[in-house]
PDB file of C-alpha atoms in Angstrom:
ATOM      1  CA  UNK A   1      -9.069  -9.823   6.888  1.00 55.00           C
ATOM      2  CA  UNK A   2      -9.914 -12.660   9.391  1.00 59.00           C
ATOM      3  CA  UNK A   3     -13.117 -10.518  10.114  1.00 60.00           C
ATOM      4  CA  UNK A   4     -15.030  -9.726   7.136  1.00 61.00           C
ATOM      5  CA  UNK A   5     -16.995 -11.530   5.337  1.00 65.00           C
ATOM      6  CA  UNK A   6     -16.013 -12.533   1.635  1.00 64.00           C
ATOM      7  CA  UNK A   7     -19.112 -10.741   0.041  1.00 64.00           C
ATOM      8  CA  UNK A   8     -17.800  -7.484   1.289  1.00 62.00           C
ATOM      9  CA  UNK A   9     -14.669  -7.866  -1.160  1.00 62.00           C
ATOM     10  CA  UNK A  10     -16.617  -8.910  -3.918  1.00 75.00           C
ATOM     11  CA  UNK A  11     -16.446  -5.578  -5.826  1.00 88.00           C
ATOM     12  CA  UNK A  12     -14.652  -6.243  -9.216  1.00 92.00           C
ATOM     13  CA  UNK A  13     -14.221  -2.899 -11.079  1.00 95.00           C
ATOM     14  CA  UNK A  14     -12.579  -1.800  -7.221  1.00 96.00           C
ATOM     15  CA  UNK A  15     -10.757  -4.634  -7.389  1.00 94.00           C
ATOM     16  CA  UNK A  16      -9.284  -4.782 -10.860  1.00 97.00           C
ATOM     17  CA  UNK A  17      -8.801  -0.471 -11.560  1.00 98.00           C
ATOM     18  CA  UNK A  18      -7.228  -0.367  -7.833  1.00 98.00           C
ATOM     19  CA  UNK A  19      -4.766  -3.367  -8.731  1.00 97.00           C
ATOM     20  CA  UNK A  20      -4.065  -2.157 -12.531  1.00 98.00           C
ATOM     21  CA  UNK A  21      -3.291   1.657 -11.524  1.00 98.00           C
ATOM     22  CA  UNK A  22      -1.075   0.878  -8.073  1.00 98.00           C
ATOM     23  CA  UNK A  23       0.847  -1.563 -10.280  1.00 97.00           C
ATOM     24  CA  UNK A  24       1.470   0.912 -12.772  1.00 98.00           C
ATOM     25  CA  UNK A  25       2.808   3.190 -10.431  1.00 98.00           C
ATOM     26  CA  UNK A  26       4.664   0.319  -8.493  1.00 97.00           C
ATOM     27  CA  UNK A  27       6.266  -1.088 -11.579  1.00 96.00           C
ATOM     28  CA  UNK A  28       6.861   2.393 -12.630  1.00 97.00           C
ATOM     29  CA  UNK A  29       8.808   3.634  -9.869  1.00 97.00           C
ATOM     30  CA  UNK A  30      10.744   0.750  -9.151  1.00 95.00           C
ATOM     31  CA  UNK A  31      12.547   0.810 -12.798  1.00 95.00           C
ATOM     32  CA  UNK A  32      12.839   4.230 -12.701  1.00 96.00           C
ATOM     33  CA  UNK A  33      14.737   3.810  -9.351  1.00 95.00           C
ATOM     34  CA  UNK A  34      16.356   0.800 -10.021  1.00 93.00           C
ATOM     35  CA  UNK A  35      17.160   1.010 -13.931  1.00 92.00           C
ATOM     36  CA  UNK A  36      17.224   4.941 -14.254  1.00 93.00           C
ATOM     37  CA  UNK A  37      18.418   5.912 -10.969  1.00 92.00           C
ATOM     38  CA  UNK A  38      20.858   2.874 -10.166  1.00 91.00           C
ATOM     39  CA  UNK A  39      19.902   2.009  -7.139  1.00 94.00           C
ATOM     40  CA  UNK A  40      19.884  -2.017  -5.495  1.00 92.00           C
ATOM     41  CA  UNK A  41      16.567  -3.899  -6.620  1.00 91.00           C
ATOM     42  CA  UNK A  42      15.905  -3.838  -2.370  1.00 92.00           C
ATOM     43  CA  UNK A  43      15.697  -0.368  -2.051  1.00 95.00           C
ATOM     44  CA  UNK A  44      13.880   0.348  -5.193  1.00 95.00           C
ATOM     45  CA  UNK A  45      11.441  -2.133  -4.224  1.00 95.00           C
ATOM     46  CA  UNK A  46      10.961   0.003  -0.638  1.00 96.00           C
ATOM     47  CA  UNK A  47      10.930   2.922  -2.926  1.00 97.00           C
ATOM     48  CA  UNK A  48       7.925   1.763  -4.925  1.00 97.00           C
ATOM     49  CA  UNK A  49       6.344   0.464  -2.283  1.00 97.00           C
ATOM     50  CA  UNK A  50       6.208   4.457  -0.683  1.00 97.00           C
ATOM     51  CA  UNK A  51       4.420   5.147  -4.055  1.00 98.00           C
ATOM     52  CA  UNK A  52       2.201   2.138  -4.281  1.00 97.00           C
ATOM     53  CA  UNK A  53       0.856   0.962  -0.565  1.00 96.00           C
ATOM     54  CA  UNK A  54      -1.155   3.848   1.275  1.00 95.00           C
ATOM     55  CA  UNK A  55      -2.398   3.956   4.724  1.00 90.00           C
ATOM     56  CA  UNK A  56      -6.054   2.137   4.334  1.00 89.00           C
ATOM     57  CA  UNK A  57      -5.929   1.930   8.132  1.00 81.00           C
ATOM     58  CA  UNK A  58      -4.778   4.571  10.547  1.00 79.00           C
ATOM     59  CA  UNK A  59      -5.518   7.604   7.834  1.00 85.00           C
ATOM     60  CA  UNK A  60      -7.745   6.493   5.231  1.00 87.00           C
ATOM     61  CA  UNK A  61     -10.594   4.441   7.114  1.00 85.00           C
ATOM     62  CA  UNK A  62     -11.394   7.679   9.046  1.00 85.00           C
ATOM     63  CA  UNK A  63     -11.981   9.798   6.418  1.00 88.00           C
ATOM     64  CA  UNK A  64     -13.984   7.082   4.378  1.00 89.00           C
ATOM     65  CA  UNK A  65     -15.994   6.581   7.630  1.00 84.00           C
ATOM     66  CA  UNK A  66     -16.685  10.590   7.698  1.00 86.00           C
ATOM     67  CA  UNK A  67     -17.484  10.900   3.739  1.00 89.00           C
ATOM     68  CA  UNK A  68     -19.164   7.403   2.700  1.00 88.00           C
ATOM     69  CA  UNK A  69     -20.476   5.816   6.444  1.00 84.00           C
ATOM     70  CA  UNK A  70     -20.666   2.123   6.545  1.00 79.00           C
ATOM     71  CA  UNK A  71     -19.441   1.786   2.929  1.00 85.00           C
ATOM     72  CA  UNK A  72     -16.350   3.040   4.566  1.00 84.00           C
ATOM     73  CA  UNK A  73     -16.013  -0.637   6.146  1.00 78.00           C
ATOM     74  CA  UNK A  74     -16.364  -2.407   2.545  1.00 82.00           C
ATOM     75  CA  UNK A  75     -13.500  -0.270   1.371  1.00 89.00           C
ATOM     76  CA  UNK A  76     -11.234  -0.644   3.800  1.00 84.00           C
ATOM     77  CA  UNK A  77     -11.536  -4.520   3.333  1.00 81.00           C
ATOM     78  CA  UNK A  78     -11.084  -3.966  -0.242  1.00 87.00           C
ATOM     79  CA  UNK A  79      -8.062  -1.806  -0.125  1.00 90.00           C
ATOM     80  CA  UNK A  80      -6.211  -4.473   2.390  1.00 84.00           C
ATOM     81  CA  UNK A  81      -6.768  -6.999  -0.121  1.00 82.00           C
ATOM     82  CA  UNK A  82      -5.257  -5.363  -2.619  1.00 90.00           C
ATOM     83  CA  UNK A  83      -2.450  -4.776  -0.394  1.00 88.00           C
ATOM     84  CA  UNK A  84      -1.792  -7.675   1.599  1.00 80.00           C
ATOM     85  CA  UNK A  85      -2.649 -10.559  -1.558  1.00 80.00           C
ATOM     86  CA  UNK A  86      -0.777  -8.435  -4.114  1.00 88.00           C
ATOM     87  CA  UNK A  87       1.054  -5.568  -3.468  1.00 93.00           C
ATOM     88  CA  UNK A  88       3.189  -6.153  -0.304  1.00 88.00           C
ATOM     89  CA  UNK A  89       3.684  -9.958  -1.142  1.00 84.00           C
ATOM     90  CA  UNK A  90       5.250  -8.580  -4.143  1.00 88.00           C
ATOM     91  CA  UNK A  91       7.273  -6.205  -3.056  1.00 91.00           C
ATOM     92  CA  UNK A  92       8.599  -8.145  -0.216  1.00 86.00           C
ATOM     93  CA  UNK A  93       9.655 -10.640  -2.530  1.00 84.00           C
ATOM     94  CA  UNK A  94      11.652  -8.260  -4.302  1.00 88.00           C
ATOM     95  CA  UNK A  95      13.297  -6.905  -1.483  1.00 88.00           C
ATOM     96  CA  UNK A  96      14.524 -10.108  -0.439  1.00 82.00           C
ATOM     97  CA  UNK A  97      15.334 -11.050  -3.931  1.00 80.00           C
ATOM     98  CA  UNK A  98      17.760  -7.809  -4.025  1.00 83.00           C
ATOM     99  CA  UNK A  99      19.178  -9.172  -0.672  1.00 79.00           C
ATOM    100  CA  UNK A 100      20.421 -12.502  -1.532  1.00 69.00           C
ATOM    101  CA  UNK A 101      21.870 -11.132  -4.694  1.00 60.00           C
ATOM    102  CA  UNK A 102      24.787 -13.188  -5.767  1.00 54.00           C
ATOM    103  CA  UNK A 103      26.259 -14.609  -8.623  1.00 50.00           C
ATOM    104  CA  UNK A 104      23.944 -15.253 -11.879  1.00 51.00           C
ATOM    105  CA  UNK A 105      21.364 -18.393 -11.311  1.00 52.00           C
ATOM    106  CA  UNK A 106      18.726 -19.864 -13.004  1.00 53.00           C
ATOM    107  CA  UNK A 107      14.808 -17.872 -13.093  1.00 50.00           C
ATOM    108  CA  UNK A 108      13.837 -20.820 -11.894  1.00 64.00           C
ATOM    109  CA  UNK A 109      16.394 -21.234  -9.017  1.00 67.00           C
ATOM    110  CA  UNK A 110      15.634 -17.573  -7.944  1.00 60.00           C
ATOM    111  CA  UNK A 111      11.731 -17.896  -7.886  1.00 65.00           C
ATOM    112  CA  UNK A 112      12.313 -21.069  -5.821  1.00 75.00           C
ATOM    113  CA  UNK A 113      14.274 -19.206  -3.554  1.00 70.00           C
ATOM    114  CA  UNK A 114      12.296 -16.082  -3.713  1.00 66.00           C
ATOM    115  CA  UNK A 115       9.139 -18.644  -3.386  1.00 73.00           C
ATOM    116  CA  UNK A 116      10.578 -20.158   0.078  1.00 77.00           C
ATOM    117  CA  UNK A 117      11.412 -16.983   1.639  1.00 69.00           C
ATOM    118  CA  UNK A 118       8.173 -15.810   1.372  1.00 70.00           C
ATOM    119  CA  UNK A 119       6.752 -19.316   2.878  1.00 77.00           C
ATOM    120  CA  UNK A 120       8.775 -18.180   5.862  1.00 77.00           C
ATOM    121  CA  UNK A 121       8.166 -14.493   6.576  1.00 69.00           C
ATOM    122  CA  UNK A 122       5.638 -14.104   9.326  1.00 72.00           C
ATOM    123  CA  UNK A 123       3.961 -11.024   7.254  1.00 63.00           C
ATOM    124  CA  UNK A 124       2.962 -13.441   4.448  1.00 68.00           C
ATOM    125  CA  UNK A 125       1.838 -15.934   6.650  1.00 77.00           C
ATOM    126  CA  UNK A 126      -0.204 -14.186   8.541  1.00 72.00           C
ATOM    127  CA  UNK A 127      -1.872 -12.423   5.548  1.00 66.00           C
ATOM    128  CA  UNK A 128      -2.935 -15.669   4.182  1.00 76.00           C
ATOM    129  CA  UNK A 129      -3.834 -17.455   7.622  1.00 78.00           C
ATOM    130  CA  UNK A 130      -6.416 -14.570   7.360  1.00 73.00           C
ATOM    131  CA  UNK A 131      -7.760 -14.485   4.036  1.00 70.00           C
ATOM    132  CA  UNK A 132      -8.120 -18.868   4.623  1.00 77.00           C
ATOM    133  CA  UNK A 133     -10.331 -17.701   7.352  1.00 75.00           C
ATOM    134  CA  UNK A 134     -12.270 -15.211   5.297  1.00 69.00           C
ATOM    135  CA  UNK A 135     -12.605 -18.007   2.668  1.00 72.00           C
ATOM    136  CA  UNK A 136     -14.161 -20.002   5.250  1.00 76.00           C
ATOM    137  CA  UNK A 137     -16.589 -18.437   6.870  1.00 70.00           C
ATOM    138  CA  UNK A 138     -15.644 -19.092  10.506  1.00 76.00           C
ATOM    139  CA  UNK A 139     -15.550 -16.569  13.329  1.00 75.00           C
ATOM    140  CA  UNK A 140     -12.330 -16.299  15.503  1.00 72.00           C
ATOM    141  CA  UNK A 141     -12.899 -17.404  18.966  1.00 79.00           C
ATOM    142  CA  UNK A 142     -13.500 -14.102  20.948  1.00 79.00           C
ATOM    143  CA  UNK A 143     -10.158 -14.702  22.981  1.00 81.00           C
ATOM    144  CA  UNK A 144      -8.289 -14.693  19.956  1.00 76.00           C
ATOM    145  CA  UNK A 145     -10.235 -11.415  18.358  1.00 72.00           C
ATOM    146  CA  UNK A 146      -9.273  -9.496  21.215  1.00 78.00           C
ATOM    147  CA  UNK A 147      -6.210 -10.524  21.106  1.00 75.00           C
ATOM    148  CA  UNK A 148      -5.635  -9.658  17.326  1.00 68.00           C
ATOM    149  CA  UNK A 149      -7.265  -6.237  18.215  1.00 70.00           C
ATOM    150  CA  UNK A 150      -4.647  -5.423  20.785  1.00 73.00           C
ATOM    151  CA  UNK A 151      -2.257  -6.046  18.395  1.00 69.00           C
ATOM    152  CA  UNK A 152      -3.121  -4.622  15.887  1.00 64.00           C
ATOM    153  CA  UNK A 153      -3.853  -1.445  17.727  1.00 63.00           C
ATOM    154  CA  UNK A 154       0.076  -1.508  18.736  1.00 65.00           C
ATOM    155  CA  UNK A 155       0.913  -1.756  15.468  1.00 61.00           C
ATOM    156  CA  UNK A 156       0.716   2.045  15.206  1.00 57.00           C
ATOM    157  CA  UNK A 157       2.107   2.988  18.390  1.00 61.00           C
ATOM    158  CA  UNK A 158       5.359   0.576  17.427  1.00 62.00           C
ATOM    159  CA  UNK A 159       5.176   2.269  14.063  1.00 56.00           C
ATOM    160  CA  UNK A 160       5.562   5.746  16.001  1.00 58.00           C
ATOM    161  CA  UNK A 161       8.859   4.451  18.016  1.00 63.00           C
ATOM    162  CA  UNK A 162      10.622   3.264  14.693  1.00 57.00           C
ATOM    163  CA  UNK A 163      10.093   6.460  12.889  1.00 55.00           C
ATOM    164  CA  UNK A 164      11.023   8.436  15.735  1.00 60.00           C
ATOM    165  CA  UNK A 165      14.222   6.667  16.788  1.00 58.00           C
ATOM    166  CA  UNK A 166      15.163   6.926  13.034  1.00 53.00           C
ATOM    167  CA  UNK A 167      14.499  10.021  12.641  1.00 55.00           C
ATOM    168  CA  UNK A 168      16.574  11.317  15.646  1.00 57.00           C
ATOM    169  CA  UNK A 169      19.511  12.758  14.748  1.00 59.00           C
ATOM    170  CA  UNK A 170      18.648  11.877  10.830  1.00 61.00           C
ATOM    171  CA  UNK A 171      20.036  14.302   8.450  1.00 62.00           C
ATOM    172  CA  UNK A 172      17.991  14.697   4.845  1.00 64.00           C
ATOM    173  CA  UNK A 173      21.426  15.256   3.105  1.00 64.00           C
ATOM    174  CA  UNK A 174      21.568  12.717   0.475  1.00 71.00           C
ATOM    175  CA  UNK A 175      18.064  11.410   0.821  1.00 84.00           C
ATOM    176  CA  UNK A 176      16.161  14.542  -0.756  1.00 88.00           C
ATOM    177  CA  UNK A 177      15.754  12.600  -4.053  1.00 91.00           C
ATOM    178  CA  UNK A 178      14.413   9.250  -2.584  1.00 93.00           C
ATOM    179  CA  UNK A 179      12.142  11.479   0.130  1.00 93.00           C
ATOM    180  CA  UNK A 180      10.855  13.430  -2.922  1.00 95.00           C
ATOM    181  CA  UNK A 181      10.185  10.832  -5.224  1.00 96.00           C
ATOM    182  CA  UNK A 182       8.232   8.710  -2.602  1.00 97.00           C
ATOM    183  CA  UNK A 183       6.058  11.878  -2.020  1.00 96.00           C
ATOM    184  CA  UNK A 184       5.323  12.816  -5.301  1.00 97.00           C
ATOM    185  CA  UNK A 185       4.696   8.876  -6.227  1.00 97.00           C
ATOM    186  CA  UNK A 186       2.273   8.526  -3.354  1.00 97.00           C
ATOM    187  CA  UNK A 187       0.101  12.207  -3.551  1.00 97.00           C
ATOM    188  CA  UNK A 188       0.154  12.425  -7.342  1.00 96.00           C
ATOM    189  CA  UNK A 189       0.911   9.899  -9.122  1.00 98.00           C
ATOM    190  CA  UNK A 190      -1.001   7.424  -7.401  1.00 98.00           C
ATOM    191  CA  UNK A 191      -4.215   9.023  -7.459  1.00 97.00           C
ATOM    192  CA  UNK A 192      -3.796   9.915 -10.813  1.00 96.00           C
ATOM    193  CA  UNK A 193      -2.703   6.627 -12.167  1.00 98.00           C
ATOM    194  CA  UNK A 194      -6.179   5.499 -10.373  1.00 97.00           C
ATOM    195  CA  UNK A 195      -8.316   8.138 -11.995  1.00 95.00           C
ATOM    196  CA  UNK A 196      -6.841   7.199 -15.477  1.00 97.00           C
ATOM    197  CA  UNK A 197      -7.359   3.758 -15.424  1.00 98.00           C
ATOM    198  CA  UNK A 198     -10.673   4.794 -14.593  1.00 96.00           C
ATOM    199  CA  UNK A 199     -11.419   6.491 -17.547  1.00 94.00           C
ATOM    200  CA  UNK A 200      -9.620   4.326 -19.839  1.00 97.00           C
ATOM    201  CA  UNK A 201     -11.464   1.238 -18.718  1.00 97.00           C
ATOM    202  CA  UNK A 202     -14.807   3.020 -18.810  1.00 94.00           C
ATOM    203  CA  UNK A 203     -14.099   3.451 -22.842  1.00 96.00           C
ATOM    204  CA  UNK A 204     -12.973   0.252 -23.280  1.00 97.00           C
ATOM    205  CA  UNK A 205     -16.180  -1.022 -21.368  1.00 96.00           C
ATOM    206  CA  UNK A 206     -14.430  -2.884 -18.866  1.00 96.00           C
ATOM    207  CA  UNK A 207     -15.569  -2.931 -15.169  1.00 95.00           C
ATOM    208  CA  UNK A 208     -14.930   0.372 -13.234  1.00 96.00           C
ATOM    209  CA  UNK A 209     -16.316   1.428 -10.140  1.00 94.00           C
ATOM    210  CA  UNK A 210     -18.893   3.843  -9.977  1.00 90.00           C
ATOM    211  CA  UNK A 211     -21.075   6.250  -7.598  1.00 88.00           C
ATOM    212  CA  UNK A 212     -18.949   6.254  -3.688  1.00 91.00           C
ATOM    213  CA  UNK A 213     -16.213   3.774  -5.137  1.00 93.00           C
ATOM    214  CA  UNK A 214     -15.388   5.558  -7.685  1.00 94.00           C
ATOM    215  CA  UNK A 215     -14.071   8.422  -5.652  1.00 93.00           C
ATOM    216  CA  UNK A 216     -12.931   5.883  -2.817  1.00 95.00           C
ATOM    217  CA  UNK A 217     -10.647   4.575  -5.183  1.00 96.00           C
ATOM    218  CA  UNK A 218      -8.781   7.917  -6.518  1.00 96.00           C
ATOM    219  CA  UNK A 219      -9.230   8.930  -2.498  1.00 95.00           C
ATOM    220  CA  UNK A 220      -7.657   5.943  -1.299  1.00 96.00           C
ATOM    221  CA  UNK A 221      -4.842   5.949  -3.226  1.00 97.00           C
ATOM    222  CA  UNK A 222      -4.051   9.892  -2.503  1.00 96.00           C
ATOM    223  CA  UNK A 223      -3.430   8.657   1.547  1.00 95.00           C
ATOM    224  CA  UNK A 224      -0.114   8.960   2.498  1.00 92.00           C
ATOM    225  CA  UNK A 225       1.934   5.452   2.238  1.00 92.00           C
ATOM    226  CA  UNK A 226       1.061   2.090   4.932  1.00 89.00           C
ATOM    227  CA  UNK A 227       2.382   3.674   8.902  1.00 81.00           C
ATOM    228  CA  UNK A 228       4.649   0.330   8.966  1.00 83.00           C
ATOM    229  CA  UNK A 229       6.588   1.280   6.416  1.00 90.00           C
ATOM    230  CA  UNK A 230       9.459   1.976   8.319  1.00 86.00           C
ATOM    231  CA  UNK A 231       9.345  -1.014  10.562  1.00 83.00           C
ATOM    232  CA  UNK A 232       9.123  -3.180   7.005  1.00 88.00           C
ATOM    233  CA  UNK A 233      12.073  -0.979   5.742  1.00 91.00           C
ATOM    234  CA  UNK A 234      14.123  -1.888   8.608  1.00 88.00           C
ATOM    235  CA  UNK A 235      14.534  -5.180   7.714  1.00 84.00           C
ATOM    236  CA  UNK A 236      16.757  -4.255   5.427  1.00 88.00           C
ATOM    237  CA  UNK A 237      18.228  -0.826   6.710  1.00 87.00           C
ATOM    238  CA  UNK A 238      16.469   1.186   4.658  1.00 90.00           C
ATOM    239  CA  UNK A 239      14.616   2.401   7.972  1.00 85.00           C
ATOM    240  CA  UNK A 240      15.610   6.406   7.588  1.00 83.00           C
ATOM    241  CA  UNK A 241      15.001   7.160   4.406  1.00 89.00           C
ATOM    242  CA  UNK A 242      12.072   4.930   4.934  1.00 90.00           C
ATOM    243  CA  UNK A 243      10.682   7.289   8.035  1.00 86.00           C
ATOM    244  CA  UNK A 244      12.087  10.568   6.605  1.00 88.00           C
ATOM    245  CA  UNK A 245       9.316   9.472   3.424  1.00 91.00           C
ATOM    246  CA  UNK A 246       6.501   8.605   6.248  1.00 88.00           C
ATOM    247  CA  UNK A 247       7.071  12.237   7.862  1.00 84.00           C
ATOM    248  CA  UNK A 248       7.029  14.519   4.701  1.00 90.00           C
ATOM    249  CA  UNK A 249       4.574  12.568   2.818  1.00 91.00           C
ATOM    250  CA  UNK A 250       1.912  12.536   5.849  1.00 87.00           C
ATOM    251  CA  UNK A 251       2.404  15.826   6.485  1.00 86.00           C
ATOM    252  CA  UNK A 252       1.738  16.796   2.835  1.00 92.00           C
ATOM    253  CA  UNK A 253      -1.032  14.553   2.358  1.00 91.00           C
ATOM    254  CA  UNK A 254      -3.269  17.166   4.485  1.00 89.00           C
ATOM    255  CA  UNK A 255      -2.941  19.553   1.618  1.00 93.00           C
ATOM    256  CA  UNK A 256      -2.622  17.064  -1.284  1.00 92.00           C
ATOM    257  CA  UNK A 257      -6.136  15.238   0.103  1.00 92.00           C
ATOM    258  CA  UNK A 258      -7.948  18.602   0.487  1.00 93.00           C
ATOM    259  CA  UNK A 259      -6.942  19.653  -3.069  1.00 92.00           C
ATOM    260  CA  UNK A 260      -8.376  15.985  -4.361  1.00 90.00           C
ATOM    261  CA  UNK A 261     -11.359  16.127  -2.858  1.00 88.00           C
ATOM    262  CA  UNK A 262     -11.608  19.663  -4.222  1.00 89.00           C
ATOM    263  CA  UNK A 263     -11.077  18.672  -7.984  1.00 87.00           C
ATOM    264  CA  UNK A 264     -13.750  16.191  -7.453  1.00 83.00           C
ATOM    265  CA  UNK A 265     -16.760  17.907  -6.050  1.00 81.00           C
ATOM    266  CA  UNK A 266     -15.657  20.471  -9.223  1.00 78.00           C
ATOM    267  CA  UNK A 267     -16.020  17.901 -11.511  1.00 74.00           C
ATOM    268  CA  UNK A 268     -19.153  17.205 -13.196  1.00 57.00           C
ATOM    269  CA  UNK A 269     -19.995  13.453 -12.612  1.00 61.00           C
ATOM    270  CA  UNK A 270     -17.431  12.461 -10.117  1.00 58.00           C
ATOM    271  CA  UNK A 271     -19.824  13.258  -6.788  1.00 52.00           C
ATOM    272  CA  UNK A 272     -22.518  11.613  -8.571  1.00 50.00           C
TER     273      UNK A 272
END
């Protein structure tokens, strides 16, 4: 975030149908999980956030590189501000609401509490050390850059040794529902949630994207689910149903993607 400039974010029908449809499905699948399903607040909020919070990075800025060239840069930075300012603050709050459930308090003792957590998780803080410096304008010193660079190119390989140390050994026995209803959250309902907000803000008049963003947007959400998601799971040990997700729903996302982008170059309008 620290590293683009502000104008590059600037797009508001991105902005506002990629927020309104990854809500829906967020909200959406954490009451279903939580309210239909009967599962703790914590791991329906992990749940929703394997249905909400693709892989901008590692998967999707590739392939928007490949289709849309140096636009592919404005959408990345558009995507992570969706999820790092709204999605993953969110959900993280929730999570560590479910954790410190106890006996009934006040709303406005719990968003106080929920409020301070979130002052002291290093995620949060780091997400808005970097959109301050976006705000501002100012360059990181090159010592820090690289530095932020080399970690942030771990963050995949550390991704890689949580999943696989939780997978080891995992049995799916008892996790097929929450595996399965991350997958189909994150291929289909996503992307679909983001293609009908599309339409039904383009007949209300409100802003949409159009042209390259438009298909950006239903693409981006159709990428298989953030490649921390385990490591963010862990926290609080939802780490193998968490990784079991991240395996089945990357490995689908191959045929899912194709069968997008497929649709789309069918569909009168879309490509243009």
């Amino acid at each position: 975030l620290a590293s683009r400039p502000l104008s590059d974010v600037l797009r508001p029908g991105y902005l506002l149908v990629y927020t309104a449809g990854s809500l829906l499905v967020l909200g959406g699948g954490l009451l279903w999980s939580w309210k239909a399903r009967g599962r703790t607040l914590t791991e329906s909020a992990y749940l929703a956030m394997g249905m909400s919070c693709a892989n901008s990075g590692f998967v999707g800025y590739p392939l928007m590189l490949l289709l849309f060239g140096p636009l592919g840069g404005v959408i990345l930075a558009l995507n992570f501000i969706i999820e790092n300012l709204i999605k993953l603050p969110l959900l993280i709050a929730l999570a560590d609401a479910g954790a410190h459930e106890g006996p009934r308090q006040t709303v406005l003792r719990v968003i106080r509490q929920t409020l301070a957590r979130l002052a002291r998780n290093p995620i949060i803080i780091g997400i808005v050390l970097g959109c301050a410096v976006a705000i501002s304008g100012w360059q990181l010193p090159a010592v820090l850059s690289r530095a932020v660079t080399l970690f942030s190119g771990a963050a995949g390989g550390l991704a890689l040794f949580i999943i696989g140390g939780s997978l080891s050994g995992l049995q799916l026995k008892g996790m097929r529902s929450q595996v399965a209803q991350v997958a189909i959250g994150k291929l289909l309902l996503h992307p679909a949630a983001i293609w009908a907000v599309i339409v039904l803000f383009g007949q209300l008049g409100w802003p949409v994207p159009v042209g390259e963003l438009k298909v950006a947007a239903v693409l981006s959400a159709a990428m298989p689910m953030l490649g921390v998601y385990a490591v963010l799971a862990q926290r609080h040990g939802h780490e193998e149903f968490s990784s079991a997700a991240l395996l089945v729903t990357t490995g689908l996302s191959f045929f899912s993607i194709s069968a997008i982008l497929w649709l789309m170059r069918h569909s009168a309008g879309w490509l243009a």
